[in-house]
Short mmCIF file of N, CA and C in Angstrom, two decimals:
data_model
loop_
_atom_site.label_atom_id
_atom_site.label_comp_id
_atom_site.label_asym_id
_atom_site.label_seq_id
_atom_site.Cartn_x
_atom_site.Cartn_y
_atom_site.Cartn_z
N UNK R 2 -62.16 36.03 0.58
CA UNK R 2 -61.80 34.79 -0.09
C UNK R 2 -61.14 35.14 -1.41
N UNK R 3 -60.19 34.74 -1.76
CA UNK R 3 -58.94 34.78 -2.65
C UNK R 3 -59.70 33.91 -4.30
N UNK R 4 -59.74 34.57 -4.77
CA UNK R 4 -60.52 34.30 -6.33
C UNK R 4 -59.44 33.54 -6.93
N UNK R 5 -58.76 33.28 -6.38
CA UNK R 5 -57.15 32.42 -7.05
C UNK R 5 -57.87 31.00 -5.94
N UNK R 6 -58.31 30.97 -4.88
CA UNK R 6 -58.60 29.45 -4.93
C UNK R 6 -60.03 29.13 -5.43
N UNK R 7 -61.01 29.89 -5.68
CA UNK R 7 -61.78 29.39 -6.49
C UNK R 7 -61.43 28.62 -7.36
N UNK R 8 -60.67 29.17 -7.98
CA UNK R 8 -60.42 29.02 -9.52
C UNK R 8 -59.30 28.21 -9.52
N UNK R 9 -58.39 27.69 -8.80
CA UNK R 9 -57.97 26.64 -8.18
C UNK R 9 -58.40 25.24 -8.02
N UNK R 10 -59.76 25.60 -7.22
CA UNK R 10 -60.71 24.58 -7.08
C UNK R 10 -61.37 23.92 -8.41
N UNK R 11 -61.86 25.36 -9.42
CA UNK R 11 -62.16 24.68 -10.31
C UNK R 11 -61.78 24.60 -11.60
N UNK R 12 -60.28 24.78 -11.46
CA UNK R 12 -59.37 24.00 -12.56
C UNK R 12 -58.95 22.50 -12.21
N UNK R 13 -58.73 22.18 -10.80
CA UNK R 13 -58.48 21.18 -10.39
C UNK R 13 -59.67 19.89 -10.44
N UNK R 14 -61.08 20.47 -10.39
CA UNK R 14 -61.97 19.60 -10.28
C UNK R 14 -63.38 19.43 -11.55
N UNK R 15 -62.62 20.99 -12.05
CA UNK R 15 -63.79 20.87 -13.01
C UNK R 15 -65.52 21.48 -12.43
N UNK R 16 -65.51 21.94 -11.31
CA UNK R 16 -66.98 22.03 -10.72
C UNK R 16 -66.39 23.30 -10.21
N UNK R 17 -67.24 24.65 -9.95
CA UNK R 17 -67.48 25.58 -9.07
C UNK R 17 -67.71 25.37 -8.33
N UNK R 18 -67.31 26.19 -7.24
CA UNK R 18 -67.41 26.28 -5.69
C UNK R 18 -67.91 27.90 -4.78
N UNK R 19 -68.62 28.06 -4.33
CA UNK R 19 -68.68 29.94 -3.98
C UNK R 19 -68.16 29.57 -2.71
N UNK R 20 -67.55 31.20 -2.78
CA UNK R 20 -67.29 31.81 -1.71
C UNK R 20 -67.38 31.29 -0.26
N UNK R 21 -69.19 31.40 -0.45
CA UNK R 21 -69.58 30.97 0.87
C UNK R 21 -69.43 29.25 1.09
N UNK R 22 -69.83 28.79 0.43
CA UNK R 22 -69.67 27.07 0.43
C UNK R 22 -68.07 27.21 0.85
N UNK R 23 -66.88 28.23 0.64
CA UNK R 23 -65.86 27.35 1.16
C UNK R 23 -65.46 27.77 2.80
N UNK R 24 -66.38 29.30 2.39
CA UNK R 24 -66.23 29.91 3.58
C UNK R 24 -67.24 28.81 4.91
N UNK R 25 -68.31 28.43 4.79
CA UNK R 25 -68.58 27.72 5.94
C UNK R 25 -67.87 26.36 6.24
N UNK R 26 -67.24 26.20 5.01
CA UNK R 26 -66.65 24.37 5.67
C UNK R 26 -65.42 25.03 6.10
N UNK R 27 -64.14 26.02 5.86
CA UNK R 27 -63.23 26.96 6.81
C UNK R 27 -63.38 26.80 8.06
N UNK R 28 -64.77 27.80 8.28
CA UNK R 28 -64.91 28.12 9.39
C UNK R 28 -65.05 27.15 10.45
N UNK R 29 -65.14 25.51 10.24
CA UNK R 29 -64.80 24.88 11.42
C UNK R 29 -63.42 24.04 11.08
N UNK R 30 -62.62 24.51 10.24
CA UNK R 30 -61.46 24.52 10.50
C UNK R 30 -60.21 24.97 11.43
N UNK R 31 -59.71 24.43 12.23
CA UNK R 31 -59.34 25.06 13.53
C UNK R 31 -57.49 24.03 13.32
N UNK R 32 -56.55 25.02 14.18
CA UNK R 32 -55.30 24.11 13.74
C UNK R 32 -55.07 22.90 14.54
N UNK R 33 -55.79 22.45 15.03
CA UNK R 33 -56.24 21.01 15.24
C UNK R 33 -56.59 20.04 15.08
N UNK R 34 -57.27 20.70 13.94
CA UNK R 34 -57.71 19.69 12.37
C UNK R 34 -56.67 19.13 11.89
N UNK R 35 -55.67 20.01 11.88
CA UNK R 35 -54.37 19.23 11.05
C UNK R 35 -53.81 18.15 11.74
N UNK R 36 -54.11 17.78 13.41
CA UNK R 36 -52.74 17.35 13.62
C UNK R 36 -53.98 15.87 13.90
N UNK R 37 -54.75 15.93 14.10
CA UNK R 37 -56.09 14.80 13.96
C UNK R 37 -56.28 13.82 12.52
N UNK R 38 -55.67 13.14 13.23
CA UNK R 38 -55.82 12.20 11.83
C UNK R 38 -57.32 11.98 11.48
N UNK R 39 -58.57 11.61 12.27
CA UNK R 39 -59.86 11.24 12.18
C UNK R 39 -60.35 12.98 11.98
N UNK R 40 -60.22 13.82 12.25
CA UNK R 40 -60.49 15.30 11.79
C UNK R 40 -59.89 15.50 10.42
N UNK R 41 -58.59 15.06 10.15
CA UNK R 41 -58.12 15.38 8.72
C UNK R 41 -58.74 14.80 7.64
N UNK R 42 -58.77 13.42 7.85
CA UNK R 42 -59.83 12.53 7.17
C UNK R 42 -61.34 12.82 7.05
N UNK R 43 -62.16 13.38 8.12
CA UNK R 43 -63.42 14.12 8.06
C UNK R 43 -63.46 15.32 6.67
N UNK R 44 -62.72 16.04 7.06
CA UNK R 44 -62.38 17.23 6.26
C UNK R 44 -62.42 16.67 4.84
N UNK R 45 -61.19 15.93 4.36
CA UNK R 45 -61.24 15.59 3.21
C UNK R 45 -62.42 15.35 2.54
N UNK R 46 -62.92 14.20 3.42
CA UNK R 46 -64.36 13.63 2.81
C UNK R 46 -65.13 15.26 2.58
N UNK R 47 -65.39 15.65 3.74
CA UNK R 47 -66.33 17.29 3.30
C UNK R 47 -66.02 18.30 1.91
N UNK R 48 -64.20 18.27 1.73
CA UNK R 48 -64.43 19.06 0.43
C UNK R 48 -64.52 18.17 -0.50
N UNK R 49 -64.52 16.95 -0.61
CA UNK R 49 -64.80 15.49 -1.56
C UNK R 49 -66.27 15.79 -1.95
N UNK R 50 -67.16 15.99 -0.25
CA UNK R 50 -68.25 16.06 -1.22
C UNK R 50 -68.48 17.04 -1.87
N UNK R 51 -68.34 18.60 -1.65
CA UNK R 51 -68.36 19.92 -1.61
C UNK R 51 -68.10 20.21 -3.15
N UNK R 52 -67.02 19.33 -3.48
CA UNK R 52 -66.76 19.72 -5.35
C UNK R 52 -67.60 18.19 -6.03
N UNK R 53 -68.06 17.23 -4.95
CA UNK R 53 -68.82 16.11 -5.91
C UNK R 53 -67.55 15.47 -6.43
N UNK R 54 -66.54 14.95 -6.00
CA UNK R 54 -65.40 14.33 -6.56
C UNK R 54 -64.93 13.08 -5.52
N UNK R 55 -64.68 11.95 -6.23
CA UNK R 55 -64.94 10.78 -5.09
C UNK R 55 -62.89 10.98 -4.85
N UNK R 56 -62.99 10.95 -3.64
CA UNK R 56 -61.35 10.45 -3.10
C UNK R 56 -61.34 8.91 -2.76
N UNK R 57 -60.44 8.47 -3.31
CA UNK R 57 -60.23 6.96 -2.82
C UNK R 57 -59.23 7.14 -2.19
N UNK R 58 -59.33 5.97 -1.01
CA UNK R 58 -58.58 5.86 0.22
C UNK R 58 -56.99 5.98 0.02
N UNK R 59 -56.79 5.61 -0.45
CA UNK R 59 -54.82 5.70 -1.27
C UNK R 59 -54.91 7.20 -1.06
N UNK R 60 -55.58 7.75 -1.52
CA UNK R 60 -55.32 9.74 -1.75
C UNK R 60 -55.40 10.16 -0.55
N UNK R 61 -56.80 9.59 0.35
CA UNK R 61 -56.92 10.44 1.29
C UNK R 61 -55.73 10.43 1.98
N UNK R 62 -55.40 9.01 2.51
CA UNK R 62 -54.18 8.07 3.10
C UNK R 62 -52.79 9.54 2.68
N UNK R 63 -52.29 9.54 1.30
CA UNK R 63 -51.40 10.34 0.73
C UNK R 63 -51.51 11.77 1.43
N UNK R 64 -52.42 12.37 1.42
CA UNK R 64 -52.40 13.52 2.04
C UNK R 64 -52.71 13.90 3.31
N UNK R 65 -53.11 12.88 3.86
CA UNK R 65 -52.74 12.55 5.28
C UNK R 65 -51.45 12.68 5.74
N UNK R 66 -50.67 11.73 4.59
CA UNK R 66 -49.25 11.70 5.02
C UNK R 66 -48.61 12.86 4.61
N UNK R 67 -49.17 13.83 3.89
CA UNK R 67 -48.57 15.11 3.41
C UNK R 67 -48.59 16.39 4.40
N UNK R 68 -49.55 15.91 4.66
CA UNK R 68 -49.63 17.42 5.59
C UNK R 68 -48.71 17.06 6.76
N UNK R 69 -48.82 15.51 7.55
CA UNK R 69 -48.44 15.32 8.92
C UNK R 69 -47.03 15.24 8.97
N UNK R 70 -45.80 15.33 7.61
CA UNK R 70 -44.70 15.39 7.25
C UNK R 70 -44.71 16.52 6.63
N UNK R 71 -45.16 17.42 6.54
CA UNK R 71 -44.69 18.94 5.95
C UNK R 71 -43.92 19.34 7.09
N UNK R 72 -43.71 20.40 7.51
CA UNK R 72 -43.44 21.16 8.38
C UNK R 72 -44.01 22.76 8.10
N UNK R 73 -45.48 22.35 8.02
CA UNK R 73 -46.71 23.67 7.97
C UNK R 73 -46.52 24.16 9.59
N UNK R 74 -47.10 25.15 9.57
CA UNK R 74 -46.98 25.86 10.64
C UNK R 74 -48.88 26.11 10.82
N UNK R 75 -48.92 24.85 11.45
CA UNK R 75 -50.55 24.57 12.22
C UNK R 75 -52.04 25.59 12.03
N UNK R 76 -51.33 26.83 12.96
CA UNK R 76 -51.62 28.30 13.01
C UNK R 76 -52.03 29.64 11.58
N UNK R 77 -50.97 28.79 10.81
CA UNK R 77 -50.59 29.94 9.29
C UNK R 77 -51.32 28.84 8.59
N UNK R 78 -52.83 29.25 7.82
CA UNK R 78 -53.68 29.11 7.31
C UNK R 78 -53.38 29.60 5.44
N UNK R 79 -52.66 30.37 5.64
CA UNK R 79 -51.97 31.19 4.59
C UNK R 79 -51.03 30.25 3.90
N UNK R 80 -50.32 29.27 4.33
CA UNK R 80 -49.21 28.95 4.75
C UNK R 80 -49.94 27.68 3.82
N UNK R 81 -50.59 26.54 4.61
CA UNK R 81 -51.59 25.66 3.91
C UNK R 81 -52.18 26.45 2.57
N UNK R 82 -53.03 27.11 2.72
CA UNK R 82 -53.40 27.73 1.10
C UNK R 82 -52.48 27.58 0.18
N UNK R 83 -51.19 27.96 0.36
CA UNK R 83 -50.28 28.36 -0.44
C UNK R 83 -50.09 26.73 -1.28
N UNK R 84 -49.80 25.91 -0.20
CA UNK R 84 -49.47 24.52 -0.28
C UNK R 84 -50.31 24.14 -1.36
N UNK R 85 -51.29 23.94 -0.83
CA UNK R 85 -52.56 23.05 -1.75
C UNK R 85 -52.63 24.29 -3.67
N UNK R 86 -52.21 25.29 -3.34
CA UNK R 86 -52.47 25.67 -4.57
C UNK R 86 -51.42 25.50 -5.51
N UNK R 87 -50.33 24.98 -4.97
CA UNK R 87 -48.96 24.89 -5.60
C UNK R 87 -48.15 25.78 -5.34
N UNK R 88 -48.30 26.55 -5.00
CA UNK R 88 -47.36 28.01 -4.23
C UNK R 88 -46.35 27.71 -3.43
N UNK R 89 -44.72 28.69 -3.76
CA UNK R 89 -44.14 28.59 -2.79
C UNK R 89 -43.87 29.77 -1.64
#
């Protein structure tokens, strides 16, 4: 796990996150999640609760529409990371 999204996480939210806490909500991340609107929306809510930060529906809605209009490559996990951290 990449100490650049920790610290990601908690510049963005203000709360710490370990390793393992991101490593088990990952691990049932599968590239199927992405293309699931009711899986994408699950997810959200999970790292919503995970940093204790409320998402209101407008956001979730927004990045719903972000990912399903990117042109991420499902598979490349790397690829998403990059995204969410601001990376090109």
């Amino acid at each position: 796990m990449s100490k650049d999204v920790l610290n990601v996480v908690k510049k963005k939210t203000g709360k710490s996150v370990s390793p393992k806490d991101i490593e088990r909500l990952a691990s049932g991340v599968k590239p199927s999640t992405l293309q699931s609107e009711t899986q994408l929306r699950q997810l959200i809510k999970q790292v919503s609760g995970l940093v204790n930060v409320k998402v209101s529906e407008e956001t979730i809605n927004d990045i719903i529409q972000a990912v399903k209009s990117s042109k991420l490559d499902s598979n490349n996990m790397q690829q998403l990371m990059n995204m969410m951290m601001g990376k090109k």
